[in-house]
Amino acid sequence: MLDTSPLTAAVERFADRLRAAPQSRLQQGAAQVALDLARELSLRAQRLEAASADGTAAGDGTGAAPARTMPDAGIFVVGDQLAVAGLDLAEALHAAAAGPVAGTAAGPGPDAAKAPSEMLDEAVRLVDQAEAGALR
């Protein structure tokens, strides 16, 4: 069982800092950095979910519906958008690590480009880097 708590903790910490940030800091680019990160985490979760649903390798895009892009809902909600995207990715990683989904030929197991634990580590690094860049 994959422990996704490092990702959820990093996302929640960054989201809380965004929620507490002054408007001027958000307007100076912190909100855009966070929105870009939320969009990236959302796309990664969608790829994993699509791979689990159709039994393909994670991220190969075969048979997957077009990815949905997280909208820009404004600087004051970007913390919440980041939190949702991060939790979605954590759930998708947890499901990918659990193995094949019932009713599918195979999950994103050994033929996946990266193991769920590697994807988790990479996502945590992305969050940490974005937080450092946005709220220095």
Coordinates of N, CA, C and O in Angstrom, one line a residue:
M1 N 0.8 -1.2 0.0 CA 0.0 0.0 0.0 C 0.9 1.2 0.0 O 1.8 1.4 0.8
L2 N 0.6 2.1 -0.9 CA 1.4 3.3 -1.1 C 1.0 4.4 -0.1 O -0.2 4.7 0.0
D3 N 1.9 5.0 0.7 CA 1.6 6.0 1.6 C 1.7 7.4 0.9 O 2.9 7.8 0.6
T4 N 0.6 8.0 0.6 CA 0.6 9.3 -0.1 C 0.6 10.5 0.8 O 0.4 11.6 0.4
S5 N 0.8 10.2 2.1 CA 0.8 11.3 3.1 C 1.8 12.4 2.8 O 1.5 13.6 3.1
P6 N 3.0 12.1 2.3 CA 3.9 13.2 2.0 C 3.4 14.2 1.0 O 3.6 15.4 1.1
L7 N 2.7 13.7 0.0 CA 2.1 14.5 -1.0 C 0.9 15.3 -0.4 O 0.9 16.6 -0.6
T8 N 0.0 14.7 0.3 CA -1.1 15.4 0.9 C -0.6 16.5 1.9 O -1.1 17.6 1.9
A9 N 0.4 16.2 2.6 CA 1.0 17.1 3.6 C 1.6 18.3 2.9 O 1.4 19.5 3.3
A10 N 2.4 18.1 1.8 CA 3.0 19.2 1.1 C 2.0 20.1 0.4 O 2.0 21.3 0.4
V11 N 0.9 19.4 -0.2 CA -0.1 20.2 -0.9 C -0.9 21.0 0.1 O -1.2 22.2 -0.1
E12 N -1.3 20.4 1.2 CA -2.0 21.2 2.3 C -1.2 22.3 2.8 O -1.8 23.4 3.1
R13 N 0.1 22.1 3.1 CA 0.9 23.2 3.6 C 0.9 24.4 2.6 O 0.8 25.5 3.0
F14 N 1.2 24.1 1.3 CA 1.2 25.1 0.3 C -0.1 25.8 0.2 O -0.2 27.0 0.1
A15 N -1.2 25.0 0.1 CA -2.5 25.6 0.0 C -2.9 26.5 1.2 O -3.4 27.6 1.0
D16 N -2.5 26.1 2.4 CA -2.8 26.9 3.6 C -2.0 28.2 3.5 O -2.5 29.3 3.8
R17 N -0.7 28.2 3.0 CA 0.0 29.4 2.9 C -0.6 30.3 1.8 O -0.5 31.5 2.0
L18 N -1.1 29.7 0.7 CA -1.7 30.6 -0.3 C -3.0 31.2 0.3 O -3.3 32.4 0.0
R19 N -3.8 30.5 1.0 CA -5.0 31.0 1.6 C -4.7 32.2 2.5 O -5.5 33.1 2.7
A20 N -3.6 32.1 3.2 CA -3.2 33.2 4.2 C -2.4 34.3 3.5 O -2.1 35.3 4.2
A21 N -2.0 34.1 2.3 CA -1.1 35.1 1.6 C -1.9 36.4 1.3 O -3.1 36.4 1.0
P22 N -1.2 37.5 1.4 CA -1.9 38.8 1.1 C -2.1 38.9 -0.4 O -1.5 38.2 -1.2
Q23 N -3.1 39.7 -0.8 CA -3.5 39.8 -2.2 C -2.3 40.2 -3.0 O -2.1 39.8 -4.1
S24 N -1.5 41.1 -2.5 CA -0.4 41.6 -3.3 C 0.6 40.5 -3.7 O 1.1 40.4 -4.8
R25 N 0.8 39.5 -2.7 CA 1.7 38.4 -3.0 C 1.1 37.5 -4.1 O 1.8 37.0 -4.9
L26 N -0.2 37.3 -4.0 CA -0.9 36.4 -4.9 C -0.8 37.1 -6.3 O -0.6 36.4 -7.3
Q27 N -1.0 38.4 -6.4 CA -0.9 39.1 -7.7 C 0.5 39.2 -8.3 O 0.6 39.3 -9.5
Q28 N 1.5 39.0 -7.4 CA 2.9 39.1 -7.9 C 3.3 37.8 -8.5 O 4.5 37.7 -8.9
G29 N 2.5 36.8 -8.6 CA 2.8 35.6 -9.3 C 2.6 34.3 -8.5 O 2.6 33.2 -9.1
A30 N 2.4 34.4 -7.2 CA 2.2 33.2 -6.4 C 0.9 32.5 -6.9 O 1.0 31.2 -7.0
A31 N -0.1 33.2 -7.2 CA -1.3 32.5 -7.6 C -1.1 31.8 -9.0 O -1.6 30.7 -9.2
Q32 N -0.4 32.4 -9.9 CA -0.2 31.8 -11.2 C 0.7 30.5 -11.0 O 0.4 29.5 -11.7
V33 N 1.7 30.6 -10.2 CA 2.6 29.4 -9.9 C 1.7 28.3 -9.4 O 1.8 27.1 -9.8
A34 N 0.8 28.6 -8.4 CA 0.0 27.6 -7.8 C -1.0 27.0 -8.8 O -1.3 25.8 -8.8
L35 N -1.6 27.9 -9.6 CA -2.6 27.4 -10.7 C -1.9 26.5 -11.7 O -2.4 25.4 -12.0
D36 N -0.7 26.9 -12.1 CA 0.1 26.0 -13.0 C 0.4 24.6 -12.4 O 0.2 23.6 -13.0
L37 N 0.7 24.6 -11.1 CA 1.0 23.4 -10.4 C -0.3 22.6 -10.2 O -0.3 21.4 -10.5
A38 N -1.4 23.2 -9.9 CA -2.7 22.5 -9.7 C -3.1 21.9 -11.1 O -3.6 20.8 -11.1
R39 N -2.9 22.6 -12.2 CA -3.2 22.1 -13.5 C -2.3 20.8 -13.8 O -2.8 19.8 -14.3
E40 N -1.1 20.9 -13.5 CA -0.2 19.8 -13.7 C -0.5 18.6 -12.9 O -0.6 17.4 -13.4
L41 N -0.8 18.8 -11.6 CA -1.2 17.7 -10.7 C -2.5 17.1 -11.2 O -2.7 15.8 -11.2
S42 N -3.5 17.9 -11.6 CA -4.7 17.4 -12.2 C -4.5 16.6 -13.4 O -5.2 15.5 -13.6
L43 N -3.7 17.0 -14.3 CA -3.4 16.3 -15.5 C -2.8 14.9 -15.2 O -3.1 13.9 -15.8
R44 N -1.9 14.9 -14.3 CA -1.3 13.6 -13.9 C -2.3 12.7 -13.3 O -2.3 11.5 -13.5
A45 N -3.2 13.2 -12.5 CA -4.3 12.4 -11.9 C -5.2 11.8 -13.0 O -5.5 10.6 -13.0
Q46 N -5.5 12.7 -13.9 CA -6.4 12.2 -15.0 C -5.7 11.1 -15.8 O -6.4 10.1 -16.3
R47 N -4.4 11.2 -16.1 CA -3.7 10.2 -16.8 C -3.7 8.9 -16.1 O -3.9 7.8 -16.7
L48 N -3.5 8.9 -14.8 CA -3.5 7.7 -14.0 C -4.9 7.1 -14.0 O -5.0 5.9 -14.1
E49 N -5.9 7.9 -13.8 CA -7.3 7.4 -13.8 C -7.6 6.8 -15.1 O -8.3 5.7 -15.2
A50 N -7.3 7.4 -16.2 CA -7.6 6.9 -17.5 C -6.8 5.6 -17.7 O -7.4 4.6 -18.3
A51 N -5.6 5.5 -17.3 CA -4.8 4.3 -17.5 C -5.4 3.1 -16.7 O -5.5 2.0 -17.1
S52 N -5.9 3.4 -15.5 CA -6.5 2.4 -14.6 C -7.8 1.9 -15.3 O -8.2 0.8 -15.2
A53 N -8.6 2.9 -15.9 CA -9.8 2.5 -16.5 C -9.7 1.7 -17.7 O -10.5 0.8 -18.0
D54 N -8.7 1.9 -18.5 CA -8.6 1.2 -19.8 C -7.5 0.1 -19.8 O -7.3 -0.5 -20.8
G55 N -6.7 0.0 -18.7 CA -5.7 -1.0 -18.6 C -4.4 -0.7 -19.4 O -3.7 -1.6 -19.6
T56 N -4.2 0.5 -19.8 CA -3.0 0.9 -20.5 C -1.9 1.3 -19.5 O -2.2 1.6 -18.4
A57 N -0.7 1.5 -20.0 CA 0.4 2.1 -19.2 C 0.0 3.5 -18.9 O -0.5 4.2 -19.7
A58 N 0.3 3.9 -17.7 CA 0.0 5.3 -17.2 C 0.7 6.3 -18.1 O 1.9 6.2 -18.4
G59 N -0.1 7.2 -18.6 CA 0.4 8.3 -19.4 C 0.6 8.1 -20.9 O 1.1 8.9 -21.6
D60 N 0.2 6.9 -21.4 CA 0.5 6.7 -22.8 C -0.6 7.3 -23.7 O -0.4 7.4 -24.9
G61 N -1.8 7.6 -23.1 CA -2.8 8.3 -23.8 C -3.7 7.5 -24.7 O -4.6 8.0 -25.3
T62 N -3.4 6.2 -24.9 CA -4.2 5.4 -25.8 C -5.6 5.3 -25.3 O -5.8 4.8 -24.1
G63 N -6.6 5.6 -26.1 CA -8.0 5.4 -25.7 C -8.5 6.4 -24.6 O -9.6 6.2 -24.1
A64 N -7.7 7.3 -24.2 CA -8.1 8.2 -23.1 C -8.9 9.4 -23.7 O -8.6 9.9 -24.8
A65 N -9.8 9.9 -22.9 CA -10.6 11.1 -23.3 C -9.6 12.3 -23.2 O -8.6 12.2 -22.4
P66 N -9.9 13.4 -23.9 CA -9.0 14.5 -23.8 C -9.0 15.0 -22.3 O -10.0 15.0 -21.6
A67 N -7.8 15.4 -21.9 CA -7.7 15.9 -20.5 C -8.5 17.2 -20.3 O -8.5 18.0 -21.2
R68 N -9.0 17.3 -19.1 CA -9.7 18.6 -18.8 C -8.8 19.5 -18.0 O -8.1 19.1 -17.1
T69 N -8.8 20.7 -18.4 CA -7.9 21.7 -17.8 C -8.6 22.5 -16.7 O -9.7 22.9 -16.9
M70 N -7.9 22.6 -15.6 CA -8.5 23.3 -14.5 C -8.7 24.7 -14.8 O -7.7 25.4 -15.3
P71 N -9.8 25.3 -14.6 CA -10.0 26.7 -15.0 C -9.4 27.7 -14.1 O -9.1 27.3 -12.9
D72 N -9.1 28.9 -14.5 CA -8.6 29.9 -13.7 C -9.8 30.6 -13.0 O -10.6 31.3 -13.6
A73 N -10.0 30.3 -11.7 CA -11.2 30.8 -11.0 C -10.9 32.0 -10.1 O -11.7 32.4 -9.3
G74 N -9.6 32.5 -10.3 CA -9.3 33.7 -9.5 C -8.2 33.4 -8.5 O -8.0 32.3 -8.0
I75 N -7.6 34.5 -8.1 CA -6.4 34.3 -7.2 C -6.8 33.9 -5.8 O -6.0 33.3 -5.0
F76 N -8.1 34.2 -5.4 CA -8.5 33.9 -4.0 C -8.9 32.4 -3.8 O -9.1 32.0 -2.7
V77 N -9.1 31.6 -4.9 CA -9.4 30.2 -4.7 C -8.4 29.3 -5.2 O -8.5 28.1 -5.1
V78 N -7.2 29.8 -5.6 CA -6.2 28.9 -6.1 C -5.7 27.9 -5.0 O -5.3 26.8 -5.4
G79 N -5.7 28.3 -3.8 CA -5.3 27.4 -2.7 C -6.2 26.2 -2.7 O -5.8 25.1 -2.5
D80 N -7.5 26.4 -2.8 CA -8.5 25.3 -2.8 C -8.3 24.5 -4.1 O -8.4 23.3 -4.0
Q81 N -8.0 25.1 -5.2 CA -7.8 24.4 -6.4 C -6.6 23.5 -6.3 O -6.6 22.3 -6.7
L82 N -5.6 24.0 -5.7 CA -4.4 23.2 -5.5 C -4.6 22.0 -4.6 O -4.2 20.9 -4.8
A83 N -5.4 22.2 -3.5 CA -5.7 21.2 -2.5 C -6.5 20.1 -3.2 O -6.2 18.9 -3.0
V84 N -7.5 20.4 -4.0 CA -8.3 19.4 -4.7 C -7.5 18.6 -5.7 O -7.5 17.4 -5.7
A85 N -6.7 19.3 -6.5 CA -5.8 18.6 -7.5 C -4.8 17.7 -6.8 O -4.6 16.6 -7.2
G86 N -4.2 18.1 -5.7 CA -3.3 17.3 -5.0 C -3.9 16.1 -4.4 O -3.3 15.0 -4.4
L87 N -5.1 16.2 -3.8 CA -5.8 15.1 -3.2 C -6.2 14.1 -4.3 O -6.2 12.9 -4.1
D88 N -6.7 14.6 -5.4 CA -7.0 13.8 -6.6 C -5.9 12.9 -7.0 O -6.0 11.7 -7.3
L89 N -4.7 13.6 -7.1 CA -3.5 12.8 -7.5 C -3.1 11.8 -6.5 O -2.8 10.6 -6.8
A90 N -3.2 12.1 -5.2 CA -2.9 11.2 -4.2 C -3.8 9.9 -4.3 O -3.4 8.8 -4.1
E91 N -5.1 10.2 -4.5 CA -6.0 9.1 -4.6 C -5.7 8.2 -5.9 O -5.8 7.0 -5.9
A92 N -5.4 8.9 -7.0 CA -5.1 8.2 -8.2 C -3.8 7.3 -8.0 O -3.7 6.2 -8.5
L93 N -2.8 7.9 -7.3 CA -1.6 7.1 -7.1 C -1.9 5.9 -6.1 O -1.3 4.8 -6.4
H94 N -2.7 6.1 -5.2 CA -3.1 5.1 -4.2 C -3.7 3.9 -5.0 O -3.4 2.8 -4.8
A95 N -4.7 4.3 -5.9 CA -5.4 3.3 -6.7 C -4.4 2.6 -7.7 O -4.5 1.4 -7.9
A96 N -3.5 3.3 -8.3 CA -2.5 2.7 -9.2 C -1.6 1.7 -8.5 O -1.3 0.7 -9.1
A97 N -1.3 2.1 -7.3 CA -0.4 1.2 -6.5 C -1.1 -0.1 -6.0 O -0.5 -1.1 -5.8
A98 N -2.4 0.0 -5.9 CA -3.2 -1.1 -5.4 C -3.3 -2.2 -6.5 O -3.7 -3.3 -6.2
G99 N -3.1 -1.9 -7.8 CA -3.1 -2.9 -8.8 C -4.3 -2.7 -9.7 O -4.9 -1.7 -9.8
P100 N -4.6 -3.8 -10.5 CA -5.6 -3.7 -11.5 C -7.0 -3.4 -10.9 O -7.3 -3.8 -9.8
V101 N -7.7 -2.7 -11.7 CA -9.1 -2.3 -11.3 C -10.0 -3.5 -11.7 O -9.8 -4.0 -12.8
A102 N -11.0 -3.8 -10.9 CA -11.9 -4.9 -11.2 C -12.6 -4.6 -12.5 O -13.0 -3.4 -12.8
G103 N -12.6 -5.5 -13.4 CA -13.3 -5.4 -14.7 C -12.4 -4.9 -15.8 O -12.8 -4.7 -16.9
T104 N -11.1 -4.7 -15.5 CA -10.2 -4.3 -16.6 C -9.2 -5.4 -16.8 O -9.0 -6.2 -15.9
A105 N -8.6 -5.4 -18.0 CA -7.6 -6.5 -18.3 C -6.4 -6.4 -17.4 O -5.9 -7.4 -16.9
A106 N -5.9 -5.2 -17.2 CA -4.7 -5.0 -16.3 C -4.6 -3.6 -15.9 O -5.1 -2.7 -16.6
G107 N -4.0 -3.4 -14.7 CA -3.8 -2.0 -14.3 C -2.5 -1.5 -14.8 O -1.9 -2.1 -15.7
P108 N -2.1 -0.3 -14.4 CA -0.9 0.3 -14.9 C 0.4 -0.3 -14.2 O 1.3 0.3 -14.0
G109 N 0.4 -1.6 -14.0 CA 1.5 -2.3 -13.3 C 2.8 -2.2 -13.9 O 3.3 -1.1 -14.1
P110 N 3.5 -3.3 -14.1 CA 4.9 -3.3 -14.5 C 5.3 -2.6 -15.8 O 6.4 -2.2 -16.0
D111 N 4.3 -2.5 -16.7 CA 4.6 -1.9 -18.0 C 4.4 -0.4 -18.0 O 4.6 0.2 -19.0
A112 N 4.1 0.1 -16.8 CA 3.9 1.6 -16.7 C 5.3 2.3 -16.9 O 6.3 1.7 -16.5
A113 N 5.3 3.5 -17.3 CA 6.5 4.2 -17.5 C 7.2 4.5 -16.2 O 8.5 4.4 -16.1
K114 N 6.5 4.7 -15.2 CA 7.1 4.9 -13.8 C 6.2 4.2 -12.8 O 5.0 4.1 -13.0
A115 N 6.8 3.8 -11.7 CA 6.1 3.2 -10.6 C 5.4 4.3 -9.9 O 5.8 5.5 -9.8
P116 N 4.2 4.0 -9.3 CA 3.5 5.0 -8.5 C 4.3 5.7 -7.4 O 4.2 6.9 -7.2
S117 N 5.3 4.9 -6.8 CA 6.1 5.6 -5.8 C 7.0 6.6 -6.4 O 7.3 7.7 -5.8
E118 N 7.5 6.4 -7.6 CA 8.3 7.4 -8.3 C 7.5 8.6 -8.7 O 8.0 9.7 -8.6
M119 N 6.3 8.4 -9.1 CA 5.4 9.5 -9.5 C 5.0 10.3 -8.2 O 5.0 11.5 -8.3
L120 N 4.9 9.6 -7.1 CA 4.6 10.3 -5.8 C 5.8 11.2 -5.5 O 5.6 12.4 -5.1
D121 N 7.0 10.6 -5.5 CA 8.2 11.4 -5.2 C 8.4 12.6 -6.1 O 8.7 13.7 -5.6
E122 N 8.1 12.4 -7.4 CA 8.2 13.5 -8.3 C 7.2 14.6 -8.0 O 7.5 15.8 -8.1
A123 N 5.9 14.2 -7.7 CA 4.9 15.2 -7.4 C 5.2 16.0 -6.1 O 5.0 17.2 -6.1
V124 N 5.8 15.3 -5.1 CA 6.2 16.0 -3.9 C 7.2 17.1 -4.2 O 7.2 18.2 -3.7
R125 N 8.2 16.7 -5.1 CA 9.2 17.6 -5.5 C 8.7 18.8 -6.2 O 9.1 20.0 -6.0
L126 N 7.7 18.6 -7.1 CA 7.1 19.7 -7.8 C 6.4 20.6 -6.9 O 6.5 21.9 -7.0
V127 N 5.7 20.1 -5.9 CA 5.0 21.0 -4.9 C 6.0 21.8 -4.1 O 5.8 23.0 -3.9
D128 N 7.0 21.1 -3.6 CA 8.0 21.8 -2.8 C 8.7 22.9 -3.6 O 8.9 24.1 -3.1
Q129 N 9.0 22.6 -4.9 CA 9.7 23.6 -5.7 C 8.8 24.8 -6.0 O 9.2 26.0 -6.0
A130 N 7.5 24.5 -6.3 CA 6.5 25.6 -6.6 C 6.3 26.5 -5.4 O 6.3 27.7 -5.5
E131 N 6.2 25.8 -4.2 CA 6.0 26.6 -3.0 C 7.2 27.5 -2.7 O 7.0 28.7 -2.4
A132 N 8.4 27.0 -2.9 CA 9.6 27.8 -2.7 C 9.7 29.0 -3.7 O 10.1 30.1 -3.3
G133 N 9.3 28.7 -4.9 CA 9.3 29.8 -5.9 C 8.2 30.8 -5.7 O 8.4 32.0 -6.0
A134 N 7.1 30.4 -5.3 CA 5.9 31.3 -5.2 C 5.9 32.1 -3.9 O 5.5 33.3 -4.0
L135 N 6.4 31.6 -2.8 CA 6.3 32.2 -1.5 C 7.6 32.4 -0.9 O 7.8 32.2 0.3
R136 N 8.6 32.8 -1.6 CA 10.0 33.0 -1.1 C 10.1 34.2 -0.2 O 9.4 35.1 -0.1

